[in-house]
């Protein structure tokens, strides 16, 4: 139910921006909502290609770029990995494995104060911030 509400919100954003709501776009969004992961365009392609044979990796990539331009998907470039995409429906940070490229979300509410402090220190009107932690994930530690 929760997910159904989310997809409707994104569809509304598409409509508001006069972007056509196609089955493919909805399928990509559904995939990202359900997986709660940070897929590459190719991972989405592998998951959806049987249901949408006319969809190519390039189509998916183009659609993701539209979502990025609309502001509800983040394009994550970490190192040499191909771009990973992230739905930005709630504030979170990333821990990135330097061995396998896995990205794990985490929250750290104490950092909410940072924006306020930086605004005071610099006079900036602070809009957002990012934090990325790099290291080796538990699975890769075991495979040493
Ligand atoms: Zn790893
Ligand atoms: Zn994330």
mmCIF file of C-alpha atoms and ligand atoms in Angstrom:
data_model
loop_
_atom_site.group_PDB
_atom_site.id
_atom_site.type_symbol
_atom_site.label_atom_id
_atom_site.label_comp_id
_atom_site.label_asym_id
_atom_site.label_seq_id
_atom_site.Cartn_x
_atom_site.Cartn_y
_atom_site.Cartn_z
ATOM 1 C CA UNK A 1 0.000 0.000 0.000
ATOM 2 C CA UNK A 2 2.762 2.344 1.030
ATOM 3 C CA UNK A 3 4.589 1.642 -2.238
ATOM 4 C CA UNK A 4 1.460 2.262 -4.242
ATOM 5 C CA UNK A 5 1.176 5.709 -2.727
ATOM 6 C CA UNK A 6 4.805 6.444 -3.546
ATOM 7 C CA UNK A 7 4.412 5.489 -7.191
ATOM 8 C CA UNK A 8 1.383 7.752 -7.452
ATOM 9 C CA UNK A 9 3.413 10.658 -6.119
ATOM 10 C CA UNK A 10 6.089 10.128 -8.762
ATOM 11 C CA UNK A 11 3.498 9.762 -11.510
ATOM 12 C CA UNK A 12 2.021 13.063 -10.410
ATOM 13 C CA UNK A 13 5.447 14.718 -10.668
ATOM 14 C CA UNK A 14 5.766 13.380 -14.227
ATOM 15 C CA UNK A 15 2.325 14.751 -15.104
ATOM 16 C CA UNK A 16 3.065 18.120 -13.523
ATOM 17 C CA UNK A 17 6.150 18.368 -15.727
ATOM 18 C CA UNK A 18 4.310 17.257 -18.866
ATOM 19 C CA UNK A 19 6.371 14.059 -19.099
ATOM 20 C CA UNK A 20 4.412 11.178 -20.588
ATOM 21 C CA UNK A 21 3.572 8.454 -18.062
ATOM 22 C CA UNK A 22 4.582 5.328 -20.001
ATOM 23 C CA UNK A 23 4.429 1.726 -18.788
ATOM 24 C CA UNK A 24 8.218 1.612 -18.963
ATOM 25 C CA UNK A 25 8.677 4.669 -16.754
ATOM 26 C CA UNK A 26 6.253 3.267 -14.207
ATOM 27 C CA UNK A 27 8.036 -0.112 -14.306
ATOM 28 C CA UNK A 28 11.423 1.532 -13.652
ATOM 29 C CA UNK A 29 10.019 3.504 -10.726
ATOM 30 C CA UNK A 30 8.287 0.440 -9.299
ATOM 31 C CA UNK A 31 11.526 -1.494 -9.499
ATOM 32 C CA UNK A 32 13.437 1.216 -7.642
ATOM 33 C CA UNK A 33 10.760 1.537 -4.953
ATOM 34 C CA UNK A 34 10.494 -2.203 -4.366
ATOM 35 C CA UNK A 35 14.202 -3.006 -4.436
ATOM 36 C CA UNK A 36 15.236 -0.110 -2.202
ATOM 37 C CA UNK A 37 18.660 -0.520 -3.773
ATOM 38 C CA UNK A 38 20.950 1.618 -5.904
ATOM 39 C CA UNK A 39 20.712 -0.034 -9.292
ATOM 40 C CA UNK A 40 22.685 0.692 -12.431
ATOM 41 C CA UNK A 41 20.748 1.115 -15.685
ATOM 42 C CA UNK A 42 21.943 -2.365 -16.651
ATOM 43 C CA UNK A 43 20.611 -3.977 -13.464
ATOM 44 C CA UNK A 44 17.195 -2.461 -14.122
ATOM 45 C CA UNK A 45 17.409 -3.685 -17.704
ATOM 46 C CA UNK A 46 18.199 -7.244 -16.590
ATOM 47 C CA UNK A 47 15.238 -7.208 -14.211
ATOM 48 C CA UNK A 48 12.695 -5.797 -16.684
ATOM 49 C CA UNK A 49 13.791 -7.022 -20.100
ATOM 50 C CA UNK A 50 11.450 -10.052 -20.128
ATOM 51 C CA UNK A 51 8.387 -7.918 -19.434
ATOM 52 C CA UNK A 52 9.474 -5.048 -21.692
ATOM 53 C CA UNK A 53 11.342 -6.520 -24.669
ATOM 54 C CA UNK A 54 11.418 -3.188 -26.517
ATOM 55 C CA UNK A 55 13.304 -1.486 -23.695
ATOM 56 C CA UNK A 56 17.082 -1.073 -24.057
ATOM 57 C CA UNK A 57 19.726 -0.080 -21.526
ATOM 58 C CA UNK A 58 19.905 3.275 -23.303
ATOM 59 C CA UNK A 59 16.155 3.831 -22.878
ATOM 60 C CA UNK A 60 16.427 3.104 -19.192
ATOM 61 C CA UNK A 61 19.395 5.395 -18.867
ATOM 62 C CA UNK A 62 17.514 8.198 -20.649
ATOM 63 C CA UNK A 63 14.507 7.741 -18.389
ATOM 64 C CA UNK A 64 16.707 7.794 -15.297
ATOM 65 C CA UNK A 65 18.253 11.045 -16.526
ATOM 66 C CA UNK A 66 14.734 12.521 -16.807
ATOM 67 C CA UNK A 67 14.057 11.480 -13.203
ATOM 68 C CA UNK A 68 17.366 13.044 -12.148
ATOM 69 C CA UNK A 69 16.425 16.307 -13.881
ATOM 70 C CA UNK A 70 13.082 16.275 -12.058
ATOM 71 C CA UNK A 71 14.982 15.945 -8.790
ATOM 72 C CA UNK A 72 13.629 12.742 -7.288
ATOM 73 C CA UNK A 73 16.453 10.462 -8.371
ATOM 74 C CA UNK A 74 20.118 10.977 -7.565
ATOM 75 C CA UNK A 75 22.867 10.018 -9.999
ATOM 76 C CA UNK A 76 25.633 8.504 -7.870
ATOM 77 C CA UNK A 77 29.121 8.411 -9.324
ATOM 78 C CA UNK A 78 31.522 6.584 -7.112
ATOM 79 C CA UNK A 79 34.915 5.807 -8.595
ATOM 80 C CA UNK A 80 35.023 3.905 -11.868
ATOM 81 C CA UNK A 81 31.709 2.136 -11.265
ATOM 82 C CA UNK A 82 28.976 2.820 -13.786
ATOM 83 C CA UNK A 83 26.436 5.274 -12.435
ATOM 84 C CA UNK A 84 24.051 4.025 -9.776
ATOM 85 C CA UNK A 85 20.680 5.625 -9.231
ATOM 86 C CA UNK A 86 18.915 6.310 -5.973
ATOM 87 C CA UNK A 87 15.400 7.445 -5.159
ATOM 88 C CA UNK A 88 15.687 10.394 -2.821
ATOM 89 C CA UNK A 89 12.446 10.158 -0.890
ATOM 90 C CA UNK A 90 14.139 10.475 2.442
ATOM 91 C CA UNK A 91 17.393 11.933 3.662
ATOM 92 C CA UNK A 92 20.092 9.325 4.014
ATOM 93 C CA UNK A 93 23.811 8.793 3.676
ATOM 94 C CA UNK A 94 25.861 6.191 1.868
ATOM 95 C CA UNK A 95 28.542 3.738 2.925
ATOM 96 C CA UNK A 96 30.286 2.541 -0.243
ATOM 97 C CA UNK A 97 32.346 -0.629 -0.556
ATOM 98 C CA UNK A 98 35.553 0.042 -2.482
ATOM 99 C CA UNK A 99 35.869 -3.626 -3.433
ATOM 100 C CA UNK A 100 32.425 -4.547 -4.842
ATOM 101 C CA UNK A 101 30.739 -1.161 -5.235
ATOM 102 C CA UNK A 102 27.875 -2.067 -2.915
ATOM 103 C CA UNK A 103 26.104 0.968 -1.440
ATOM 104 C CA UNK A 104 24.432 0.772 1.947
ATOM 105 C CA UNK A 105 22.054 3.459 3.198
ATOM 106 C CA UNK A 106 22.282 4.737 6.712
ATOM 107 C CA UNK A 107 20.779 7.527 8.754
ATOM 108 C CA UNK A 108 22.635 9.691 11.200
ATOM 109 C CA UNK A 109 20.172 12.177 12.646
ATOM 110 C CA UNK A 110 22.855 13.967 14.677
ATOM 111 C CA UNK A 111 24.057 15.489 11.405
ATOM 112 C CA UNK A 112 20.840 17.458 10.924
ATOM 113 C CA UNK A 113 22.456 20.069 13.120
ATOM 114 C CA UNK A 114 25.292 20.524 10.597
ATOM 115 C CA UNK A 115 23.205 22.534 8.144
ATOM 116 C CA UNK A 116 22.147 24.911 10.873
ATOM 117 C CA UNK A 117 25.713 25.319 12.154
ATOM 118 C CA UNK A 118 27.135 25.891 8.673
ATOM 119 C CA UNK A 119 24.485 28.508 7.977
ATOM 120 C CA UNK A 120 25.574 30.354 11.117
ATOM 121 C CA UNK A 121 29.288 30.013 10.364
ATOM 122 C CA UNK A 122 29.201 31.009 6.703
ATOM 123 C CA UNK A 123 26.011 33.004 6.212
ATOM 124 C CA UNK A 124 24.975 30.506 3.522
ATOM 125 C CA UNK A 125 21.368 29.657 2.929
ATOM 126 C CA UNK A 126 22.019 25.908 3.214
ATOM 127 C CA UNK A 127 19.897 23.693 0.975
ATOM 128 C CA UNK A 128 21.350 20.212 1.395
ATOM 129 C CA UNK A 129 24.425 18.222 2.232
ATOM 130 C CA UNK A 130 25.958 14.880 1.349
ATOM 131 C CA UNK A 131 28.103 12.460 3.285
ATOM 132 C CA UNK A 132 29.844 9.437 1.852
ATOM 133 C CA UNK A 133 31.763 6.824 3.795
ATOM 134 C CA UNK A 134 34.223 4.610 1.883
ATOM 135 C CA UNK A 135 35.455 1.247 3.103
ATOM 136 C CA UNK A 136 35.124 -2.517 2.762
ATOM 137 C CA UNK A 137 31.742 -4.197 3.305
ATOM 138 C CA UNK A 138 31.320 -7.237 5.623
ATOM 139 C CA UNK A 139 31.014 -9.679 2.690
ATOM 140 C CA UNK A 140 34.266 -8.436 1.120
ATOM 141 C CA UNK A 141 36.035 -8.535 4.486
ATOM 142 C CA UNK A 142 35.266 -12.248 4.677
ATOM 143 C CA UNK A 143 36.583 -12.856 1.153
ATOM 144 C CA UNK A 144 39.983 -11.404 1.880
HETATM 145 ZN ZN1 LIG B 1 32.000 -5.247 -0.823
HETATM 146 ZN ZN1 LIG B 2 20.773 5.570 -1.016
#
